[in-house]
Short mmCIF file of C-alpha atoms in Angstrom, two decimals:
data_model
loop_
_atom_site.label_atom_id
_atom_site.label_comp_id
_atom_site.label_asym_id
_atom_site.label_seq_id
_atom_site.Cartn_x
_atom_site.Cartn_y
_atom_site.Cartn_z
CA MET A 1 20.99 70.82 -110.21
CA ASP A 2 21.36 68.08 -107.69
CA PRO A 3 19.36 64.98 -108.72
CA ARG A 4 17.50 65.21 -105.43
CA GLY A 5 15.86 68.42 -106.52
CA GLY A 6 18.35 71.17 -105.75
CA SER A 7 21.89 72.06 -104.73
CA PHE A 8 20.74 71.51 -101.17
CA LEU A 9 17.52 69.82 -100.30
CA PHE A 10 15.92 69.62 -96.90
CA GLY A 11 17.46 66.62 -95.31
CA LEU A 12 21.03 67.14 -96.50
CA ARG A 13 23.54 68.72 -94.22
CA THR A 14 25.70 70.08 -97.02
CA ARG A 15 23.95 73.43 -97.35
CA THR A 16 24.14 75.56 -100.47
CA THR A 17 26.57 78.32 -99.75
CA MET A 18 25.37 81.64 -98.71
CA HIS A 19 27.46 84.11 -97.07
CA ASN A 20 29.66 85.39 -94.37
CA HIS A 21 28.00 86.50 -91.22
CA ARG A 22 30.10 89.46 -90.35
CA GLN A 23 27.39 91.72 -91.55
CA LEU A 24 24.89 93.94 -90.09
CA CYS A 25 21.90 92.18 -91.42
CA LEU A 26 18.82 94.23 -91.38
CA LEU A 27 17.54 97.50 -90.13
CA VAL A 28 14.32 99.10 -89.35
CA MET A 29 13.10 102.46 -90.60
CA VAL A 30 10.77 103.97 -88.03
CA ALA A 31 8.74 107.09 -88.51
CA LEU A 32 8.57 109.02 -85.27
CA ASN A 33 4.82 109.41 -85.40
CA LEU A 34 4.29 105.65 -85.70
CA THR A 35 5.18 102.77 -83.42
CA PRO A 36 5.22 99.59 -85.54
CA LEU A 37 6.36 96.34 -83.97
CA ILE A 38 9.76 95.48 -85.38
CA LEU A 39 10.21 91.74 -85.35
CA ALA A 40 13.48 91.52 -87.17
CA GLN A 41 16.72 93.42 -87.43
CA PHE A 42 17.74 96.76 -86.10
CA PRO A 43 15.68 99.97 -86.11
CA ARG A 44 16.99 102.62 -88.52
CA GLU A 45 17.35 105.16 -85.74
CA CYS A 46 19.84 102.81 -84.05
CA VAL A 47 22.13 102.17 -87.02
CA THR A 48 23.65 105.55 -87.55
CA PRO A 49 27.44 105.52 -87.25
CA VAL A 50 27.08 106.84 -83.71
CA GLY A 51 24.40 104.30 -82.83
CA LEU A 52 26.37 101.36 -84.19
CA ARG A 53 29.49 102.35 -82.31
CA SER A 54 27.62 102.87 -79.03
CA GLY A 55 26.05 99.41 -79.02
CA GLN A 56 22.79 100.80 -77.62
CA CYS A 57 19.36 100.60 -79.28
CA CYS A 58 16.73 102.04 -76.93
CA PRO A 59 14.55 104.46 -78.91
CA SER A 60 11.46 106.23 -77.61
CA PRO A 61 8.02 105.16 -78.90
CA THR A 62 7.05 108.83 -79.13
CA GLY A 63 10.37 110.36 -80.20
CA VAL A 64 10.55 112.34 -76.97
CA VAL A 65 13.96 112.95 -75.45
CA ASN A 66 14.64 111.11 -72.20
CA ASP A 67 11.84 108.62 -72.89
CA GLU A 68 13.90 105.58 -73.78
CA CYS A 69 11.63 102.58 -74.40
CA GLY A 70 8.61 104.53 -73.15
CA SER A 71 10.04 104.66 -69.63
CA ALA A 72 8.20 107.91 -68.90
CA THR A 73 4.86 106.09 -69.15
CA GLY A 74 6.01 102.80 -67.63
CA ARG A 75 6.16 100.87 -70.89
CA GLY A 76 9.74 99.66 -70.56
CA GLN A 77 13.36 100.46 -69.82
CA CYS A 78 16.77 100.24 -71.48
CA VAL A 79 18.72 97.22 -70.23
CA SER A 80 21.75 95.12 -71.08
CA ILE A 81 21.00 92.31 -73.54
CA SER A 82 21.14 88.80 -72.18
CA ALA A 83 22.65 86.34 -74.66
CA ASP A 84 22.93 82.62 -74.17
CA SER A 85 26.43 81.52 -73.11
CA ARG A 86 25.71 77.87 -72.40
CA ARG A 87 27.50 75.11 -74.23
CA HIS A 88 26.27 74.28 -77.71
CA GLY A 89 26.67 70.97 -79.49
CA PRO A 90 29.82 69.80 -81.28
CA GLN A 91 28.45 70.44 -84.79
CA TYR A 92 29.96 73.97 -84.86
CA PRO A 93 33.75 74.12 -84.20
CA HIS A 94 34.45 77.75 -85.19
CA ASP A 95 33.60 79.74 -82.06
CA GLY A 96 34.40 83.40 -82.51
CA GLN A 97 34.11 83.35 -86.30
CA ASP A 98 30.41 84.05 -86.88
CA ASP A 99 28.50 87.25 -86.15
CA ARG A 100 25.45 85.21 -85.20
CA GLU A 101 27.10 83.66 -82.15
CA ARG A 102 25.53 84.94 -78.90
CA TRP A 103 23.15 86.97 -81.03
CA PRO A 104 23.01 90.01 -81.23
CA LEU A 105 26.01 91.11 -79.14
CA ARG A 106 28.28 91.72 -82.11
CA PHE A 107 26.02 94.64 -82.96
CA PHE A 108 24.22 95.82 -79.82
CA ASN A 109 24.52 95.15 -76.11
CA ARG A 110 21.64 97.25 -74.80
CA THR A 111 17.99 97.24 -75.89
CA CYS A 112 14.46 97.80 -74.58
CA ARG A 113 12.90 95.43 -72.08
CA CYS A 114 9.14 95.98 -72.16
CA ASN A 115 6.87 95.75 -69.13
CA GLY A 116 3.64 93.77 -68.84
CA ASN A 117 1.74 93.49 -72.11
CA PHE A 118 3.87 95.97 -74.05
CA SER A 119 6.24 94.88 -76.78
CA GLY A 120 8.26 96.05 -79.78
CA TYR A 121 11.71 97.50 -80.32
CA ASN A 122 10.67 100.65 -78.44
CA CYS A 123 7.82 99.15 -76.31
CA GLY A 124 5.35 101.03 -78.46
CA ARG A 125 3.19 98.05 -79.35
CA CYS A 126 1.30 95.21 -77.68
CA ARG A 127 2.33 91.62 -77.27
CA HIS A 128 0.86 89.13 -79.71
CA GLY A 129 -2.79 88.49 -78.98
CA LEU A 130 -3.42 91.86 -77.31
CA THR A 131 -4.55 95.25 -78.50
CA GLY A 132 -5.88 98.57 -77.21
CA PRO A 133 -4.15 101.68 -75.86
CA ASN A 134 -3.01 99.82 -72.75
CA CYS A 135 -2.71 96.41 -74.42
CA THR A 136 -5.43 94.89 -72.25
CA GLN A 137 -7.88 93.72 -74.93
CA SER A 138 -7.54 90.19 -76.30
CA ILE A 139 -7.51 89.61 -80.03
CA SER A 140 -7.11 86.37 -81.96
CA VAL A 141 -7.07 85.33 -85.61
CA VAL A 142 -7.96 81.93 -87.04
CA ARG A 143 -5.65 80.13 -89.46
CA ARG A 144 -7.75 77.94 -91.74
CA ASN A 145 -7.27 75.24 -94.35
CA VAL A 146 -6.74 77.08 -97.63
CA MET A 147 -8.66 74.35 -99.48
CA GLN A 148 -11.77 75.12 -97.42
CA MET A 149 -11.75 78.82 -98.17
CA THR A 150 -14.21 80.35 -100.63
CA SER A 151 -13.12 81.46 -104.09
CA ALA A 152 -13.24 85.07 -102.94
CA GLU A 153 -11.12 84.29 -99.86
CA LYS A 154 -8.55 82.44 -101.95
CA LYS A 155 -8.33 85.34 -104.38
CA ALA A 156 -7.92 87.83 -101.55
CA PHE A 157 -5.09 85.78 -100.04
CA VAL A 158 -3.24 85.41 -103.36
CA THR A 159 -3.64 89.14 -104.01
CA ALA A 160 -2.28 89.94 -100.54
CA LEU A 161 0.78 87.73 -101.08
CA ASP A 162 1.50 89.38 -104.40
CA MET A 163 1.07 92.79 -102.79
CA ALA A 164 3.62 91.83 -100.13
CA LYS A 165 6.04 90.74 -102.87
CA ARG A 166 5.77 94.14 -104.56
CA THR A 167 5.47 96.48 -101.57
CA VAL A 168 8.67 97.95 -100.17
CA HIS A 169 8.83 97.27 -96.47
CA PRO A 170 7.92 100.54 -94.72
CA ASP A 171 10.21 99.90 -91.76
CA LEU A 172 13.10 97.70 -92.83
CA VAL A 173 16.19 97.84 -95.02
CA ILE A 174 19.00 95.33 -95.42
CA CYS A 175 22.74 95.77 -95.51
CA THR A 176 24.63 95.12 -98.73
CA ARG A 177 28.13 94.50 -97.34
CA ARG A 178 29.82 92.46 -94.64
CA TYR A 179 29.86 93.94 -91.15
CA GLN A 180 33.43 95.15 -91.49
CA GLU A 181 32.37 97.12 -94.56
CA VAL A 182 28.89 98.16 -93.50
CA LEU A 183 29.94 101.77 -92.83
CA GLY A 184 31.32 102.14 -96.33
CA PRO A 185 34.80 103.01 -97.63
CA ASP A 186 34.92 106.22 -95.58
CA GLY A 187 33.80 104.47 -92.39
CA ASN A 188 30.86 106.83 -92.02
CA THR A 189 28.34 105.87 -94.75
CA PRO A 190 26.09 102.90 -93.86
CA GLN A 191 25.51 100.60 -96.83
CA PHE A 192 21.84 99.58 -97.00
CA GLU A 193 19.00 99.17 -99.49
CA ASN A 194 15.25 98.72 -99.44
CA ILE A 195 13.56 95.32 -99.58
CA THR A 196 9.95 94.28 -100.11
CA ILE A 197 7.87 92.73 -97.34
CA TYR A 198 7.86 89.24 -98.82
CA ASN A 199 11.50 89.36 -99.90
CA TYR A 200 12.41 90.31 -96.36
CA PHE A 201 10.65 87.11 -95.24
CA VAL A 202 12.89 85.20 -97.68
CA TRP A 203 16.01 87.08 -96.58
CA THR A 204 15.67 86.29 -92.86
CA HIS A 205 15.44 82.58 -93.65
CA TYR A 206 18.50 82.82 -95.89
CA TYR A 207 20.50 84.61 -93.20
CA SER A 208 19.66 81.96 -90.60
CA VAL A 209 20.91 79.07 -92.78
CA SER A 210 23.87 80.70 -94.52
CA LYS A 211 27.39 79.39 -94.12
CA THR A 212 30.05 80.80 -91.81
CA PHE A 213 32.46 82.91 -93.85
CA LEU A 214 36.02 82.09 -92.78
CA GLY A 215 37.81 84.56 -95.01
CA ALA A 216 38.82 85.14 -98.60
CA GLY A 217 40.38 82.11 -100.19
CA GLN A 218 38.99 79.74 -97.55
CA ALA A 219 36.03 77.44 -97.94
CA SER A 220 33.07 78.65 -95.89
CA PHE A 221 31.77 76.32 -93.20
CA GLY A 222 28.40 74.77 -94.04
CA GLY A 223 27.71 72.69 -90.95
CA VAL A 224 25.81 75.45 -89.21
CA ASP A 225 22.10 76.23 -89.28
CA PHE A 226 20.31 78.49 -86.82
CA SER A 227 16.79 77.46 -87.87
CA HIS A 228 16.94 73.75 -88.81
CA GLU A 229 18.27 70.44 -87.52
CA GLY A 230 17.69 71.25 -83.87
CA PRO A 231 15.01 72.03 -81.26
CA GLY A 232 14.71 75.60 -82.55
CA PHE A 233 13.25 74.39 -85.85
CA VAL A 234 9.69 74.68 -84.53
CA THR A 235 10.21 77.86 -82.50
CA TRP A 236 12.20 79.74 -85.16
CA HIS A 237 9.69 79.08 -87.93
CA ARG A 238 6.81 79.93 -85.60
CA PHE A 239 8.21 83.42 -85.06
CA HIS A 240 9.09 83.73 -88.75
CA LEU A 241 5.42 83.22 -89.64
CA LEU A 242 4.23 85.62 -86.93
CA GLN A 243 6.51 88.25 -88.41
CA LEU A 244 5.06 87.88 -91.92
CA GLU A 245 1.49 87.74 -90.62
CA ARG A 246 1.94 90.99 -88.66
CA ASP A 247 3.64 92.72 -91.59
CA MET A 248 0.77 91.74 -93.89
CA GLN A 249 -1.84 92.82 -91.34
CA ASP A 250 -0.19 96.24 -91.23
CA MET A 251 0.11 96.37 -95.02
CA LEU A 252 -3.60 95.55 -95.47
CA GLY A 253 -4.78 97.59 -92.49
CA ASP A 254 -6.63 94.45 -91.37
CA ALA A 255 -5.87 93.05 -87.91
CA SER A 256 -8.04 90.00 -88.67
CA PHE A 257 -5.87 88.80 -91.57
CA ALA A 258 -4.53 85.30 -90.92
CA LEU A 259 -2.17 83.06 -92.85
CA PRO A 260 -3.95 79.89 -94.03
CA TYR A 261 -2.34 76.45 -94.05
CA TRP A 262 -1.84 73.63 -96.54
CA ASP A 263 -2.69 70.21 -95.15
CA PHE A 264 0.08 68.41 -96.98
CA ALA A 265 -0.61 65.08 -95.23
CA ILE A 266 -3.04 63.87 -97.88
CA GLY A 267 -0.93 61.19 -99.52
CA GLY A 268 -0.71 60.65 -103.25
CA SER A 269 1.24 62.50 -105.89
CA GLU A 270 -1.10 65.41 -106.58
CA CYS A 271 -0.38 68.92 -105.32
CA ASP A 272 -3.88 70.13 -104.50
CA VAL A 273 -2.78 73.73 -103.85
CA CYS A 274 -0.96 73.88 -107.19
CA THR A 275 -3.83 75.43 -109.12
CA ASP A 276 -4.03 78.79 -110.84
CA ASP A 277 -6.58 80.10 -108.35
CA LEU A 278 -4.14 79.34 -105.52
CA LEU A 279 -0.36 78.95 -105.79
CA GLY A 280 0.01 78.17 -109.45
CA ALA A 281 -0.55 75.12 -111.64
CA ARG A 282 2.17 73.36 -113.62
CA SER A 283 2.99 75.12 -116.88
CA VAL A 284 1.95 73.25 -120.04
CA PHE A 285 5.05 74.67 -121.74
CA ASP A 286 7.62 73.63 -119.13
CA VAL A 287 6.96 70.98 -116.47
CA ASN A 288 9.41 72.71 -114.13
CA SER A 289 7.67 76.08 -114.27
CA VAL A 290 4.55 77.72 -112.88
CA SER A 291 1.63 78.23 -115.24
CA PRO A 292 1.62 81.66 -116.95
CA ASN A 293 -2.01 81.95 -115.85
CA SER A 294 -0.82 82.30 -112.25
CA ILE A 295 0.42 85.57 -110.80
CA PHE A 296 3.28 83.60 -109.24
CA SER A 297 4.76 82.89 -112.68
CA GLN A 298 5.84 86.54 -112.57
CA TRP A 299 7.67 86.21 -109.26
CA ARG A 300 11.46 86.16 -109.26
CA VAL A 301 13.66 84.70 -106.54
CA ILE A 302 16.31 86.37 -104.39
CA CYS A 303 19.38 84.96 -102.59
CA GLU A 304 20.26 82.71 -105.52
CA SER A 305 23.89 83.78 -106.12
CA VAL A 306 25.37 81.51 -103.48
CA GLN A 307 28.73 81.16 -105.25
CA ASP A 308 29.33 84.88 -104.89
CA TYR A 309 28.22 84.95 -101.26
CA ASP A 310 30.64 82.15 -100.41
CA THR A 311 33.73 83.21 -102.34
CA LEU A 312 33.45 87.02 -102.28
CA GLY A 313 31.92 87.49 -98.86
CA THR A 314 29.02 89.49 -100.30
CA ILE A 315 25.50 89.17 -98.96
CA CYS A 316 22.13 88.42 -100.48
CA ASN A 317 20.29 91.60 -101.37
CA ASN A 318 16.94 92.47 -102.90
CA SER A 319 18.05 91.71 -106.48
CA GLU A 320 15.58 89.33 -108.13
CA THR A 321 16.86 86.78 -110.64
CA SER A 322 15.18 83.59 -111.89
CA PRO A 323 11.52 82.47 -111.89
CA ILE A 324 10.21 80.00 -109.33
CA ARG A 325 10.94 76.40 -110.32
CA ARG A 326 8.53 73.66 -109.28
CA ASN A 327 7.72 70.16 -110.53
CA PRO A 328 5.64 68.37 -107.87
CA ALA A 329 6.29 64.62 -107.68
CA GLY A 330 8.69 65.01 -110.59
CA ASN A 331 11.89 63.71 -109.02
CA VAL A 332 11.97 60.35 -110.74
CA ALA A 333 15.48 59.67 -109.43
CA ARG A 334 14.13 59.59 -105.89
CA PRO A 335 10.76 57.79 -105.81
CA MET A 336 10.47 58.20 -102.03
CA VAL A 337 9.78 61.93 -102.45
CA GLN A 338 7.21 61.54 -105.21
CA LYS A 339 4.37 61.16 -102.72
CA LEU A 340 3.13 63.43 -99.98
CA PRO A 341 2.94 62.35 -96.32
CA GLU A 342 -0.07 60.30 -95.24
CA PRO A 343 -2.65 61.29 -92.56
CA GLN A 344 -1.37 58.40 -90.44
CA ASP A 345 2.06 60.05 -90.39
CA VAL A 346 0.58 62.99 -88.49
CA VAL A 347 -1.19 60.63 -86.08
CA ASP A 348 2.03 58.78 -85.35
CA CYS A 349 4.03 61.97 -84.94
CA LEU A 350 1.54 63.46 -82.48
CA ASP A 351 1.68 60.27 -80.40
CA LEU A 352 5.39 60.78 -79.66
CA LYS A 353 5.75 61.85 -76.03
CA THR A 354 9.28 63.31 -75.98
CA PHE A 355 9.91 66.73 -77.49
CA ASP A 356 13.55 66.12 -78.38
CA THR A 357 16.34 63.68 -77.56
CA PRO A 358 20.17 63.88 -77.54
CA PRO A 359 22.08 64.89 -79.56
CA TYR A 360 19.19 67.29 -80.34
CA TYR A 361 20.15 67.14 -83.98
CA SER A 362 18.97 65.67 -87.27
CA THR A 363 20.11 62.26 -85.99
CA SER A 364 17.85 62.23 -82.92
CA SER A 365 15.51 59.26 -82.47
CA GLU A 366 12.12 59.08 -80.73
CA SER A 367 12.02 62.87 -80.94
CA PHE A 368 8.83 64.74 -81.83
CA ARG A 369 10.87 67.66 -83.17
CA ASN A 370 13.10 65.55 -85.41
CA THR A 371 10.03 63.67 -86.63
CA ILE A 372 7.93 66.71 -87.53
CA GLU A 373 10.99 68.26 -89.16
CA GLY A 374 11.24 65.07 -91.19
CA TYR A 375 14.59 63.45 -90.44
CA SER A 376 12.98 60.53 -88.61
CA ALA A 377 10.24 58.15 -89.64
CA PRO A 378 6.73 59.22 -88.53
CA GLN A 379 6.86 56.69 -85.68
CA GLY A 380 10.02 58.40 -84.35
CA GLY A 381 12.84 56.07 -85.38
CA TYR A 382 15.81 57.78 -86.99
CA ASP A 383 16.76 56.50 -90.42
CA PRO A 384 19.32 58.41 -92.53
CA VAL A 385 17.45 57.48 -95.71
CA VAL A 386 13.98 58.53 -94.57
CA ARG A 387 12.47 61.95 -95.21
CA SER A 388 9.01 62.53 -93.79
CA LEU A 389 6.42 65.19 -92.97
CA HIS A 390 7.91 68.73 -93.32
CA ASN A 391 11.04 67.63 -95.21
CA LEU A 392 9.08 65.31 -97.48
CA ALA A 393 6.59 68.05 -98.37
CA HIS A 394 9.47 70.34 -99.38
CA LEU A 395 11.20 67.66 -101.40
CA PHE A 396 7.93 66.71 -103.09
CA LEU A 397 7.81 70.21 -104.63
CA ASN A 398 11.06 69.40 -106.47
CA GLY A 399 12.50 72.82 -107.22
CA THR A 400 12.89 76.17 -105.50
CA GLY A 401 10.85 74.93 -102.55
CA GLY A 402 13.25 72.03 -101.99
CA GLN A 403 16.40 74.14 -101.51
CA THR A 404 16.88 75.48 -98.03
CA HIS A 405 18.38 78.87 -98.86
CA LEU A 406 15.75 79.51 -101.57
CA SER A 407 12.63 77.73 -100.33
CA PRO A 408 10.63 80.73 -99.03
CA ASN A 409 10.75 82.22 -102.54
CA ASP A 410 8.02 79.71 -103.43
CA PRO A 411 4.88 80.95 -101.61
CA ILE A 412 3.86 77.36 -100.87
CA PHE A 413 6.49 77.64 -98.13
CA VAL A 414 4.13 79.83 -96.08
CA LEU A 415 1.25 77.35 -96.11
CA LEU A 416 3.52 74.35 -95.64
CA HIS A 417 4.98 75.89 -92.49
CA THR A 418 1.67 77.03 -91.04
CA PHE A 419 0.53 73.40 -91.12
CA THR A 420 3.83 72.31 -89.56
CA ASP A 421 3.22 74.89 -86.84
CA ALA A 422 -0.34 73.60 -86.40
CA ILE A 423 1.02 70.11 -85.71
CA PHE A 424 3.49 71.60 -83.22
CA ASP A 425 0.71 73.50 -81.46
CA GLU A 426 -1.49 70.41 -81.31
CA TRP A 427 1.41 68.46 -79.79
CA LEU A 428 1.80 71.16 -77.13
CA ARG A 429 -1.94 70.99 -76.40
CA ARG A 430 -2.02 67.21 -76.06
CA HIS A 431 1.15 66.74 -74.05
CA ALA A 432 1.40 70.04 -72.09
CA PRO A 433 5.15 69.52 -71.74
CA GLY A 434 6.32 72.68 -70.00
CA GLU A 435 9.45 74.68 -70.83
CA ALA A 436 11.77 72.29 -68.99
CA VAL A 437 11.60 69.66 -71.77
CA TYR A 438 13.28 72.07 -74.16
CA PRO A 439 17.08 71.49 -73.92
CA GLU A 440 18.86 74.26 -72.04
CA GLU A 441 22.29 73.41 -73.47
CA ASN A 442 24.19 71.09 -75.81
CA ALA A 443 21.80 71.68 -78.70
CA PRO A 444 23.35 72.84 -82.00
CA ILE A 445 24.42 76.48 -81.91
CA GLY A 446 21.38 78.74 -82.01
CA HIS A 447 19.04 76.07 -80.65
CA ASN A 448 19.49 76.21 -76.86
CA ARG A 449 16.39 77.20 -74.92
CA GLN A 450 17.54 80.75 -74.10
CA PHE A 451 19.34 81.49 -77.37
CA ASN A 452 18.12 84.66 -79.09
CA MET A 453 16.83 83.49 -82.47
CA VAL A 454 18.82 84.78 -85.46
CA PRO A 455 18.25 87.38 -86.88
CA PHE A 456 15.15 88.67 -85.12
CA TRP A 457 14.97 92.01 -83.32
CA PRO A 458 14.23 92.82 -80.57
CA PRO A 459 15.85 89.66 -79.18
CA VAL A 460 13.39 86.77 -78.77
CA THR A 461 14.39 83.40 -77.36
CA ASN A 462 13.37 79.92 -78.41
CA ALA A 463 11.67 79.56 -75.02
CA GLU A 464 9.31 82.46 -75.77
CA MET A 465 7.86 80.56 -78.72
CA PHE A 466 7.62 77.24 -76.87
CA VAL A 467 4.09 78.05 -75.69
CA SER A 468 0.55 77.26 -76.76
CA ALA A 469 -0.49 79.70 -79.48
CA PRO A 470 -4.17 80.31 -78.56
CA GLY A 471 -3.45 81.62 -75.08
CA ASN A 472 -0.16 83.35 -75.78
CA LEU A 473 0.36 84.35 -79.40
CA GLY A 474 -3.02 85.51 -80.63
CA TYR A 475 -3.94 82.85 -83.15
CA THR A 476 -5.64 79.47 -83.37
CA TYR A 477 -5.95 76.74 -85.99
CA GLU A 478 -9.17 75.37 -87.43
CA VAL A 479 -8.09 71.77 -87.99
CA THR A 480 -9.77 68.37 -87.95
CA TRP A 481 -7.02 65.97 -86.97
CA PRO A 482 -6.99 62.42 -88.35
CA SER A 483 -7.81 59.75 -85.79
CA ARG A 484 -5.63 56.79 -85.04
CA PRO A 485 -7.00 53.50 -86.44
CA TYR A 486 -7.31 50.54 -84.11
CA THR A 487 -4.38 48.15 -83.94
CA VAL A 488 -4.83 44.40 -84.49
CA SER A 489 -4.52 43.70 -80.77
CA GLU A 490 -7.09 46.40 -80.00
CA ILE A 491 -9.50 44.94 -82.57
CA ILE A 492 -9.08 41.46 -81.04
CA THR A 493 -9.73 42.88 -77.58
CA ILE A 494 -12.85 44.68 -78.79
CA VAL A 495 -14.15 41.49 -80.44
CA ILE A 496 -13.56 39.45 -77.27
CA VAL A 497 -15.30 42.04 -75.10
CA ALA A 498 -18.20 42.18 -77.55
CA VAL A 499 -18.57 38.39 -77.54
CA VAL A 500 -18.51 38.30 -73.74
CA LEU A 501 -21.16 41.01 -73.58
CA ILE A 502 -23.33 39.16 -76.07
CA VAL A 503 -23.04 35.95 -74.03
CA LEU A 504 -23.88 37.78 -70.81
CA VAL A 505 -26.85 39.57 -72.35
CA GLY A 506 -28.07 36.32 -73.91
CA SER A 507 -27.78 34.48 -70.60
CA GLY A 508 -29.71 37.23 -68.88
CA VAL A 509 -32.49 37.07 -71.43
CA VAL A 510 -32.81 33.28 -71.04
CA ALA A 511 -32.84 33.53 -67.23
CA CYS A 512 -35.49 36.23 -67.31
CA GLY A 513 -37.64 34.15 -69.66
CA MET A 514 -37.49 31.11 -67.43
CA ARG A 515 -38.31 33.15 -64.37
CA ALA A 516 -41.24 34.77 -66.15
CA ARG A 517 -42.69 31.36 -67.08
CA PHE A 518 -42.40 30.13 -63.47
CA TYR A 519 -44.20 33.12 -61.97
CA GLY A 520 -46.75 33.10 -64.72
CA THR A 521 -48.01 29.60 -63.70
CA THR A 522 -48.54 30.54 -60.03
CA GLU A 523 -49.98 33.98 -60.61
CA GLY A 524 -52.57 32.51 -62.92
CA LEU A 525 -54.31 30.83 -59.85
CA GLU A 526 -54.73 34.08 -57.89
CA PRO A 527 -56.84 37.22 -58.37
CA LEU A 528 -54.98 40.08 -59.96
CA LEU A 529 -55.64 42.07 -56.75
CA GLY A 530 -56.53 40.49 -53.42
CA GLU A 531 -59.27 41.69 -51.13
CA THR A 532 -56.84 43.75 -49.13
CA PHE A 533 -55.85 45.80 -52.13
CA ARG A 534 -59.42 46.53 -53.07
CA ARG A 535 -60.24 47.78 -49.58
CA TYR A 536 -57.17 49.91 -49.63
CA SER A 537 -58.38 51.49 -52.83
CA GLU A 538 -61.70 52.31 -51.27
CA ASP A 539 -60.15 53.74 -48.12
CA ASP A 540 -57.76 55.70 -50.28
CA ARG A 541 -60.61 57.30 -52.17
CA ARG A 542 -62.19 58.42 -48.91
CA MET A 543 -58.86 59.78 -47.74
CA GLU A 544 -58.42 61.66 -50.96
CA LYS A 545 -61.80 63.30 -50.55
CA SER A 546 -61.13 64.53 -47.02
CA GLN A 547 -57.72 65.72 -48.07
CA SER A 548 -59.17 67.65 -50.96
CA VAL A 549 -61.37 69.56 -48.57
CA VAL A 550 -58.39 70.49 -46.47
#
């Protein structure tokens, strides 16, 4: 293992090898009497040999002939897919070699475009944040701090995660061969297998970061990443979480289920969520393992055989191998990652006014995105040595969670990224930047504003996730944000203003006292009320009497 905590840790551009991208990634199995929202790869009814060769995926939400995309009821229509063709950055020099380029045109060129509030691969569901037969009723869930949940709520969440790990996804399967081989030796037998809900969550992340396969006998290209080191980091992971949250809501039959978050900006070297009632304490038998008292000690990882993926051109499947490895704050060779981010780091990050800056990469400076991702210091300055916020939290875990291709196997990943998303949403709320600040071109491949995020289906662009969550995506965060402490100059200013106010108030009091003494000496020689005032009082009484009669 790399001394930094894994064969590739967040913050290193030499990714652990994965696999060639000439594959048909993932499919969706759809029962005709149901209309689940497919947020990932291709619907099963589209990946028959005939469907794959036609390049069209426009199923009916009801299974009725001539009702593509629910067109008979005005839900949507079948259209040509729009894929980003603008220039990408120089980081990727192998145009034409990767199936993920101009996603998803290697596989399909026509899909459903849904009208109004409808959504889904067949327009059979509602957009996020809406429900009801016509998708006109608002619905929202609240993502809360997992440490503030009750014991019963924590137990329910852990149980739900474990259920997702062990429940075969009702709608999705994954391919087991490269795209050229996906129809099998006879060219007519699609090669796919089932995958569990949580393992599918792991698989999509793996597919987005895997290397570009350049052919047998050639080294795969690792300088490509469709979900990190670019503007799409925040938008890709936002949709990734939405996908898991919706899958778990469907699994539980509970539309109110929400993913909690881990506030990792607490400083210190203690992992407060690493307890047996949450995500697993440290084992007393092996400091790099999860306690046997935790259900997560029984979890096994997928997508670990990177040597095979790189040299043989195979693809990660649902085969589980090793246990989760984790040793929080245990990387003694790298003291910088032995402590979690501080609350002030979040304050500084949120103060940054610019979403991203050229080259829109992990070397960007004064960039909110590069700072929250963790390649820049919290104040925004790029430093190749620094790892902060999101990256630092991953590296702190020192194990499975610190290796990009494996990290979602550790369930802490979910809570770490919900908090990262909460910071992103708070930045959007404070700065209200508008879509135009998101780079339209010259970002790393996969990260341009209108690029369809890999490998989600139906196609969804980075721009669609660059919106405030409460009003657009059906969830909010319950967060108390740390406040910014006063600077030295501000403290000096406050002291000066306070002194001036004290002097002014003191002067006023003295002046009033002197004036009171002056008037007191003259008023002491006169009656309290002169004759005129007494008469007025008498006349007034008479007036009051006559008025009372009226």
